[in-house]
Tab-separated table of C-alpha atoms in Angstrom:
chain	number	residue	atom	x	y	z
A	1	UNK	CA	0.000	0.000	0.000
A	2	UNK	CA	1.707	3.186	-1.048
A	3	UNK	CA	2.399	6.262	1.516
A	4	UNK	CA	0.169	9.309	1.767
A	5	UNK	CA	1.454	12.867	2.000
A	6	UNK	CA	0.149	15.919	2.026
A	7	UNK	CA	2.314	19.209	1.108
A	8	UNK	CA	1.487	22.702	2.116
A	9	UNK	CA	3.137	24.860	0.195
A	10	UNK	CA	3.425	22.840	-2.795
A	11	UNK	CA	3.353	25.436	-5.550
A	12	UNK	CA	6.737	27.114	-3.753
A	13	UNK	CA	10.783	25.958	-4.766
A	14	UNK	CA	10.886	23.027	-1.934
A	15	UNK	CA	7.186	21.861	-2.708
A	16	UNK	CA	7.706	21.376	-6.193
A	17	UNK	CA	10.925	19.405	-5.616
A	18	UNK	CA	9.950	17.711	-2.376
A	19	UNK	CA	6.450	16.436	-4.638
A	20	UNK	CA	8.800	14.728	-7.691
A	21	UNK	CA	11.203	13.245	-5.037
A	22	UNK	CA	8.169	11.958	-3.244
A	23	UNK	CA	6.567	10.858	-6.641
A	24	UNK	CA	9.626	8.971	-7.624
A	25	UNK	CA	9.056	6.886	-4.210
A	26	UNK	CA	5.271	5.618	-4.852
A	27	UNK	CA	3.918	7.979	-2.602
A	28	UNK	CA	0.452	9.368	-3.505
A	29	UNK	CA	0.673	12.943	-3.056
A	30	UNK	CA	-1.653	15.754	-2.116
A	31	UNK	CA	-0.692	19.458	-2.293
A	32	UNK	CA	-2.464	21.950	0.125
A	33	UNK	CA	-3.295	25.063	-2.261
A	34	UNK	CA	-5.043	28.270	-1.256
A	35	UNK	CA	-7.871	30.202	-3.168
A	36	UNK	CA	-5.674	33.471	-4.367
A	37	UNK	CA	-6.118	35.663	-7.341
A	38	UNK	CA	-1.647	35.013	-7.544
A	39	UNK	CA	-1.481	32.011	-7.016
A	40	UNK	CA	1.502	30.376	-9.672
A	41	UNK	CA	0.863	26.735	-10.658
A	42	UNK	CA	4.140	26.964	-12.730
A	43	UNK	CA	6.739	24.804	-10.758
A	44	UNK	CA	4.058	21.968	-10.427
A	45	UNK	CA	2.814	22.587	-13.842
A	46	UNK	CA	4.655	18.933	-15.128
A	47	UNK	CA	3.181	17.134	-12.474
A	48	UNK	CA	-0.338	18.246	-12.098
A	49	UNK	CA	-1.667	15.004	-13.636
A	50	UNK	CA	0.244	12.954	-10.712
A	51	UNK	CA	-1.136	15.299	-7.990
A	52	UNK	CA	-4.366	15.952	-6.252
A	53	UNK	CA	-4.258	19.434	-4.964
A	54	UNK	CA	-6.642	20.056	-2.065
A	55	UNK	CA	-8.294	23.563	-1.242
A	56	UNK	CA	-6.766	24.674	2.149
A	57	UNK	CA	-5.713	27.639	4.211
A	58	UNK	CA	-3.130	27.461	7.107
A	59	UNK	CA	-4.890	31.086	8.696
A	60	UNK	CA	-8.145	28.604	8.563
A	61	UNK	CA	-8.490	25.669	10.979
A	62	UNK	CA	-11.348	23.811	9.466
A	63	UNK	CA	-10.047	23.680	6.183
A	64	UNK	CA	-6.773	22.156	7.806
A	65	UNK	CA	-9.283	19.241	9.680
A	66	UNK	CA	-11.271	18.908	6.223
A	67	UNK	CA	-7.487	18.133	4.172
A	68	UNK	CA	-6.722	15.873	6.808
A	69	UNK	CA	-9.824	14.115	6.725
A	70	UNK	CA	-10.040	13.608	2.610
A	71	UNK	CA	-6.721	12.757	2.311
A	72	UNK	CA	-5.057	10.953	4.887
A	73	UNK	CA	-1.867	11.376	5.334
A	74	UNK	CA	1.252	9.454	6.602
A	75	UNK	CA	3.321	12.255	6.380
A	76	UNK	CA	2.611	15.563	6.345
A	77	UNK	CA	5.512	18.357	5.381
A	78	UNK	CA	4.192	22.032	6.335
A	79	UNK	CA	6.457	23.958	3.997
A	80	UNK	CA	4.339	26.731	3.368
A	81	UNK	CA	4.810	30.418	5.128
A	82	UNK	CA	5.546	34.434	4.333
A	83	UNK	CA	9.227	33.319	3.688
A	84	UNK	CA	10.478	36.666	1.882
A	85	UNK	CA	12.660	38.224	5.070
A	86	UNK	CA	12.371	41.836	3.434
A	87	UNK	CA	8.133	41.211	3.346
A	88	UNK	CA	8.082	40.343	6.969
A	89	UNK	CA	9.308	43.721	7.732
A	90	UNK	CA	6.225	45.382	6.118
A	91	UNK	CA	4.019	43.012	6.812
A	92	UNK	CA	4.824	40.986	10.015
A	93	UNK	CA	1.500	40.461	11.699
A	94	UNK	CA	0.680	38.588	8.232
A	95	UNK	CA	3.986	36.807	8.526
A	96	UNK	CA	3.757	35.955	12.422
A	97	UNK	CA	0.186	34.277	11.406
A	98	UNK	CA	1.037	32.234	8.664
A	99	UNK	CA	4.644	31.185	9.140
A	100	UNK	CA	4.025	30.629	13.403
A	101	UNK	CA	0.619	30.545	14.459
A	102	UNK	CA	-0.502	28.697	10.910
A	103	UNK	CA	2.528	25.573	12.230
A	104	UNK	CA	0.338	25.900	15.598
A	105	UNK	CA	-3.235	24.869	13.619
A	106	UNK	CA	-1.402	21.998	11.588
A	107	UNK	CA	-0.388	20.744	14.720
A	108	UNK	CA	-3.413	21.097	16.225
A	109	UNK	CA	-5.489	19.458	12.998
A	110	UNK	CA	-2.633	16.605	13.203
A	111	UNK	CA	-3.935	15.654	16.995
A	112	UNK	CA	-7.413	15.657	16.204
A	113	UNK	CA	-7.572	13.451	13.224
A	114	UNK	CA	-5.069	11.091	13.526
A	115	UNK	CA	-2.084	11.792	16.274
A	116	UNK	CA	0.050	9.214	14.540
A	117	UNK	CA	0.750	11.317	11.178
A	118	UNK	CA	4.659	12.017	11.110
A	119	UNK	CA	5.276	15.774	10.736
A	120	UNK	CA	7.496	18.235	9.109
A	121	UNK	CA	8.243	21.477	9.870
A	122	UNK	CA	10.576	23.681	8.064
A	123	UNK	CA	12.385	25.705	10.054
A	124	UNK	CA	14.936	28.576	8.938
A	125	UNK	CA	18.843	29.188	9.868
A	126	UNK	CA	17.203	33.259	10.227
A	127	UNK	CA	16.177	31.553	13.792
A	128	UNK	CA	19.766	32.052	14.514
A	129	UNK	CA	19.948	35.524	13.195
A	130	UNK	CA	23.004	37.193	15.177
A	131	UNK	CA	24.607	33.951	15.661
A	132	UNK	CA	27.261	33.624	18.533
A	133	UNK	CA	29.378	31.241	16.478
A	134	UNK	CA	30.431	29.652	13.788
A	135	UNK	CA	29.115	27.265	12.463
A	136	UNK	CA	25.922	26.696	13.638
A	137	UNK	CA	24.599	23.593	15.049
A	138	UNK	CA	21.391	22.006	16.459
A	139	UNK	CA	22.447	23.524	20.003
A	140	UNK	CA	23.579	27.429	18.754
A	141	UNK	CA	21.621	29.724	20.531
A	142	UNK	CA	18.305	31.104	18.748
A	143	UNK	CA	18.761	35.459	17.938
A	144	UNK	CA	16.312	35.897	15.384
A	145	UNK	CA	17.091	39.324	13.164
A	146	UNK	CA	13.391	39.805	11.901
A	147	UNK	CA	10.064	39.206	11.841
A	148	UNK	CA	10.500	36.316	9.416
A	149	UNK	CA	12.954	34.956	11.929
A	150	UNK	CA	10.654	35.130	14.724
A	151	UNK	CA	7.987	33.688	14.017
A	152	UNK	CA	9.709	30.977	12.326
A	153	UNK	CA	11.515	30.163	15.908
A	154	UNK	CA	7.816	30.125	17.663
A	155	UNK	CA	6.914	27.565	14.623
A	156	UNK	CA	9.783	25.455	15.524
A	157	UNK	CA	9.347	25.568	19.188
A	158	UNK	CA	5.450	24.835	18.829
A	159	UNK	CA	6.816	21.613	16.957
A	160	UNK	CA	9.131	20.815	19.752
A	161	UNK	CA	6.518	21.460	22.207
A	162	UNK	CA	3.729	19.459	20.308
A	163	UNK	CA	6.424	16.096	19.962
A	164	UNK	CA	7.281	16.536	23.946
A	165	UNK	CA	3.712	16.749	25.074
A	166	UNK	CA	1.523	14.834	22.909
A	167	UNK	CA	4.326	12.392	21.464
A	168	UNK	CA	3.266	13.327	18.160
A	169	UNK	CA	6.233	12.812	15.835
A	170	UNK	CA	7.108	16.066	14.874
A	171	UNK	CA	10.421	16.917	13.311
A	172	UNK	CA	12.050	20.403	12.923
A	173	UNK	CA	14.582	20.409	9.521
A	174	UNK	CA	16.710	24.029	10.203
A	175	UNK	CA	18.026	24.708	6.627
A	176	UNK	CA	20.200	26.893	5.689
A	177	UNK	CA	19.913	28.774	2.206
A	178	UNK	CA	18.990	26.799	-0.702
A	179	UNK	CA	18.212	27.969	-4.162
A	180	UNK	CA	17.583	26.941	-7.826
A	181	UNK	CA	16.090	27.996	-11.083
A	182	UNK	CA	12.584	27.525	-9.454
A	183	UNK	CA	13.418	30.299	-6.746
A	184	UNK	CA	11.126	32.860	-6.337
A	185	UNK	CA	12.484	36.156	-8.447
A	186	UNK	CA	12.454	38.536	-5.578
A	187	UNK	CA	14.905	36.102	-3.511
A	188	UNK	CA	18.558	37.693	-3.848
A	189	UNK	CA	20.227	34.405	-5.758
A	190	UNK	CA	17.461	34.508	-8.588
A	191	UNK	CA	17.030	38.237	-8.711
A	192	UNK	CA	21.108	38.024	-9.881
A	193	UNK	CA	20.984	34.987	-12.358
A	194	UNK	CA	17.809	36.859	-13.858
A	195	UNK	CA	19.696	39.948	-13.924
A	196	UNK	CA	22.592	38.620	-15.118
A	197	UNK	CA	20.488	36.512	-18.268
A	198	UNK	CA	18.975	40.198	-19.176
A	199	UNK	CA	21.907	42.078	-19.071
A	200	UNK	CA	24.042	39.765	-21.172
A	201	UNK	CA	20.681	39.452	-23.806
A	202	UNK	CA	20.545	43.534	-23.407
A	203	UNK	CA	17.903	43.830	-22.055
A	204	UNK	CA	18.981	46.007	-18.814
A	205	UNK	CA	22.298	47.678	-17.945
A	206	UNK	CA	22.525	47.468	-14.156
A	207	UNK	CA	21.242	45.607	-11.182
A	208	UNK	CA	20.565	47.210	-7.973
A	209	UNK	CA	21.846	45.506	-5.238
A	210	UNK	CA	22.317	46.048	-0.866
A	211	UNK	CA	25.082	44.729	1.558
A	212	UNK	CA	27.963	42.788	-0.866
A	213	UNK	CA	29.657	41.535	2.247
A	214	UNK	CA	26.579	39.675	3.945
A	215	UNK	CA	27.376	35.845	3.917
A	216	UNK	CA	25.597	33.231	3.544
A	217	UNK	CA	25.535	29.101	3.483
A	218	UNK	CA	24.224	28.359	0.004
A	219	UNK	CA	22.839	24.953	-1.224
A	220	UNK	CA	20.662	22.832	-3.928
A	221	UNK	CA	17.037	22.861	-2.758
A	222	UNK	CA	16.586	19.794	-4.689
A	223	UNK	CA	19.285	18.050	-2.284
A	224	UNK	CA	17.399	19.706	0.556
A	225	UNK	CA	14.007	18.192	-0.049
A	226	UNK	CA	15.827	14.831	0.485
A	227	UNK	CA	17.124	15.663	4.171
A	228	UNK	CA	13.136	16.521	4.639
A	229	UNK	CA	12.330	13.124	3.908
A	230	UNK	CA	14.926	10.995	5.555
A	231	UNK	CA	14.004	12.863	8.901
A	232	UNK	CA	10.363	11.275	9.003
A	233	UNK	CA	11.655	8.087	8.259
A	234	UNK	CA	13.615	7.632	11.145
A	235	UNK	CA	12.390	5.816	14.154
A	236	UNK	CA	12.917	8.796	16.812
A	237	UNK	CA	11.552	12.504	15.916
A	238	UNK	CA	14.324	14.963	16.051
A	239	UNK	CA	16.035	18.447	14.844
A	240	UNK	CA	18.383	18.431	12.036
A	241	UNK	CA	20.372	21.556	10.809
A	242	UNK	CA	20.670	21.030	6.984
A	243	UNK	CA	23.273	23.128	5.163
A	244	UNK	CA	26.848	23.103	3.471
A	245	UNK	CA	29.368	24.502	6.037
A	246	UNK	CA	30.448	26.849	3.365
A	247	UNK	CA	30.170	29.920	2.830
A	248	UNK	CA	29.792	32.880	0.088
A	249	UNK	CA	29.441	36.712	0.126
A	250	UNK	CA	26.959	38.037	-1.953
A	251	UNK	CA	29.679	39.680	-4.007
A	252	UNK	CA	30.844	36.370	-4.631
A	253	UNK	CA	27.411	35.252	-6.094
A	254	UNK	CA	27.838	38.525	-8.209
A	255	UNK	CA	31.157	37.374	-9.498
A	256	UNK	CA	30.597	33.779	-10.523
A	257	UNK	CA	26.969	34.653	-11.926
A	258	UNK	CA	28.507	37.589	-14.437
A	259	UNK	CA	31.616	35.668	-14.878
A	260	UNK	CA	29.627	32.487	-16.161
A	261	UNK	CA	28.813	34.487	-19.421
A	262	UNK	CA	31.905	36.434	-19.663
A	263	UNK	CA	31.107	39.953	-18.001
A	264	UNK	CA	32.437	41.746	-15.057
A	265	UNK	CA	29.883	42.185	-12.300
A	266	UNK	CA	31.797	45.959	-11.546
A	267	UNK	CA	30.926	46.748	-14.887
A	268	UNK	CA	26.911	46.414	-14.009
A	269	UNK	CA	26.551	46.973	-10.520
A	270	UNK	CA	24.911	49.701	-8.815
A	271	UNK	CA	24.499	49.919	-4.711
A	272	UNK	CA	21.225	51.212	-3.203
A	273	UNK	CA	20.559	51.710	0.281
A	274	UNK	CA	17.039	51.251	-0.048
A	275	UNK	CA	17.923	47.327	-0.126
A	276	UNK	CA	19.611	47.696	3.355
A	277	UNK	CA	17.608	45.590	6.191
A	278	UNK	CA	16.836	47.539	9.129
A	279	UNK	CA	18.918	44.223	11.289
A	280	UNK	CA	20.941	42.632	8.634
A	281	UNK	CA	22.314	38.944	9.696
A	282	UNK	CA	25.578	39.248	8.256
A	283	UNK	CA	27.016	35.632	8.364
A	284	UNK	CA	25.398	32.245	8.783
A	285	UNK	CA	27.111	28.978	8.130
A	286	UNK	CA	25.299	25.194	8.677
A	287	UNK	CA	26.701	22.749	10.470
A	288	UNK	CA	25.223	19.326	9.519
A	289	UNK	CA	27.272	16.886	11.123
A	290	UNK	CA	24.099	15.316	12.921
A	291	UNK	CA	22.299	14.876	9.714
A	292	UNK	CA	25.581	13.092	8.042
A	293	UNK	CA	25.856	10.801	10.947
A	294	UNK	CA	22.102	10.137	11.751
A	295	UNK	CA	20.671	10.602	8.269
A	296	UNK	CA	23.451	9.495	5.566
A	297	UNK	CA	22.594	13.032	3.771
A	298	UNK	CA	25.022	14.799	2.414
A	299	UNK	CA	24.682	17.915	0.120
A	300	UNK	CA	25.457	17.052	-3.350
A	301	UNK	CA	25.330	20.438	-5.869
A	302	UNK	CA	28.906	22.708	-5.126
A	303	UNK	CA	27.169	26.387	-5.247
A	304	UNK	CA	29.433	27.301	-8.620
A	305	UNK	CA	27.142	24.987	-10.270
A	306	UNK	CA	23.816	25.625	-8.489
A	307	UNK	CA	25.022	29.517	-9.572
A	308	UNK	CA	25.759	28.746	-13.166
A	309	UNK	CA	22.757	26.545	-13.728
A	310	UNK	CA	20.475	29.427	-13.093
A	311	UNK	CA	21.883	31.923	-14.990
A	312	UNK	CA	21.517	29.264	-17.542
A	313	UNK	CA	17.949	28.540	-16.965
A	314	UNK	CA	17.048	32.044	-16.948
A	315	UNK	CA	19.011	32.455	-20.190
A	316	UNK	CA	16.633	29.770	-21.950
A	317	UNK	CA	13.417	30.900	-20.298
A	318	UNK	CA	14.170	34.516	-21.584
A	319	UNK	CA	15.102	33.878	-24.670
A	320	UNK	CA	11.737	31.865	-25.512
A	321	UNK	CA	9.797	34.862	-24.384
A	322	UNK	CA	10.053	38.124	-21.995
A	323	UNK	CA	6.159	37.118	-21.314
A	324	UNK	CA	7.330	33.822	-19.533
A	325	UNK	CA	10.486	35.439	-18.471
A	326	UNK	CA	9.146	35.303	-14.974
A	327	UNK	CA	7.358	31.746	-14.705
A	328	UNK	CA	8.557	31.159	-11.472
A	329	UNK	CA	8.216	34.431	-9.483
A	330	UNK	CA	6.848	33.715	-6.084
């Protein structure tokens, strides 16, 4: 009998990967999708005919009892939130009730229908914000630098609180960066391998850009969405920082993007200190010893190629149209 799953936030990056890996392993899988004049059925667009997407709201508890009830689930993978860090600034009471309180009525839904369901929730390596060192593990101290970072840290402690007090089998997966050509166009890694596919087609001069020196632990979501899984098939719910222990600036990101189709990112680059957080979290690097020793994952995708296969990608999608030039904007 094959596994059931149910995905909220299936239309994003992770859900679209995390649904083919999970497709590729017999699972039947069900995508939680809500009713929105934006929504962008792009990244799930190949696999609509393998999915059953179920109406669903995480601000609206019934509807999570009602998806629980049609489809269930042996796993369940909340992955949906307001994940844009710059958004949460302007709008965190939206962001504190999707990306916290909305992990508090999954939970919630999860212990009414059927307590046994193994849960995911995906936490963020902004939890650690001003980190006190380097790297960070599963036992760094929590100093979240916005409201994104907030109220994902109350989403991950409602999880740890929900597995300690009601056994539920909840696991917490804190990752670090990950990108890809599905990223959402207002995230910093695909706003530069978009820019960087215009400019060398002509069709812009200059990219705007913030803080050059802010680090950050870059990965392959598509390696990521593995780690997910191998946490709820363990036989003991636990935490698991997921990441690369390396590094880049974002200057760095400039360089190898413009230098993968021959320009100089000097040449283009124009700083504006409108893009300037009010808190910036300068550095953050992943530790994921536990995950190597407990979960056999490993990342796989070195971040020169992650870079240089989305400049590509955004090349190609370009060039077959500016109209689809931004299929995958969040």
């Amino acid at each position: 009998m094959p596994k059931k799953v149910l995905i909220t936030g299936i239309t994003g990056q992770d859900g679209s990967y995390l649904a083919e890996f999970l497709l590729d392993k017999g699972y039947i899988v069900h995508g939680l999708v809500r009713r929105s004049s934006t929504i962008n059925f792009e990244r799930i667009a190949h696999l609509q005919e393998r999915i059953e997407l179920i109406p669903g709201d995480l601000l609206d508890q019934s509807s999570l009892l009602s998806a629980l009830d049609k489809t269930e689930p042996d796993e369940v993978y909340n992955l949906a939130a307001q994940s844009f860090v710059p958004t949460s600034w302007s709008q965190p009471v939206l962001t504190g009730e999707f990306t916290a309180l909305g992990v508090t009525r999954m939970l919630e839904a999860i212990r009414v229908v059927n307590p046994a369901i193994r849960f995911y929730q995906a936490s963020s390596s902004e939890m650690f914000g001003m980190a006190e060192e380097s790297p960070q593990n599963e036992h760094t101290r929590f100093y979240p630098r916005s409201p994104y970072g907030v109220a994902k840290l109350y989403g991950h402690w409602i999880a740890v609180n929900a597995r300690e007090s009601y056994n539920l089998f909840a696991c917490s997966g804190i990752l670090f960066n990950h990108e890809s050509p599905r990223r959402g166009i207002e995230f910093v890694t695909r706003k530069v391998s978009y820019s960087v596919a215009r400019i060398k087609l002509g069709l812009q001069e200059k990219l705007k850009m913030g803080n050059l020196d802010v680090e950050r632990d870059w990965g392959f979501a598509g390696d990521y969405v593995r780690a997910m899984w191998l946490m709820l098939q363990q036989q003991v719910p636990e935490d698991y920082v997921i990441a690369t222990n390396i590094t880049h600036s974002v200057r760095r990101l400039l360089e190898l993007a413009f230098a993968h189709v021959g320009l100089d990112y000097a040449d283009h680059l124009e700083i504006d200190p409108n893009l300037l957080r009010p808190a910036e979290v300068y550095h953050l690097r992943g530790d994921y010893s536990k995950a190597r020793q407990r979960l056999g994952w490993e990342p796989a995708m070195p971040f020169e190629q992650l870079v240089a296969a989305m400049v590509d990608s955004d090349i190609n999608l370009i060039s077959k149209g500016t109209s689809r030039a931004a299929l995958f904007a969040a």
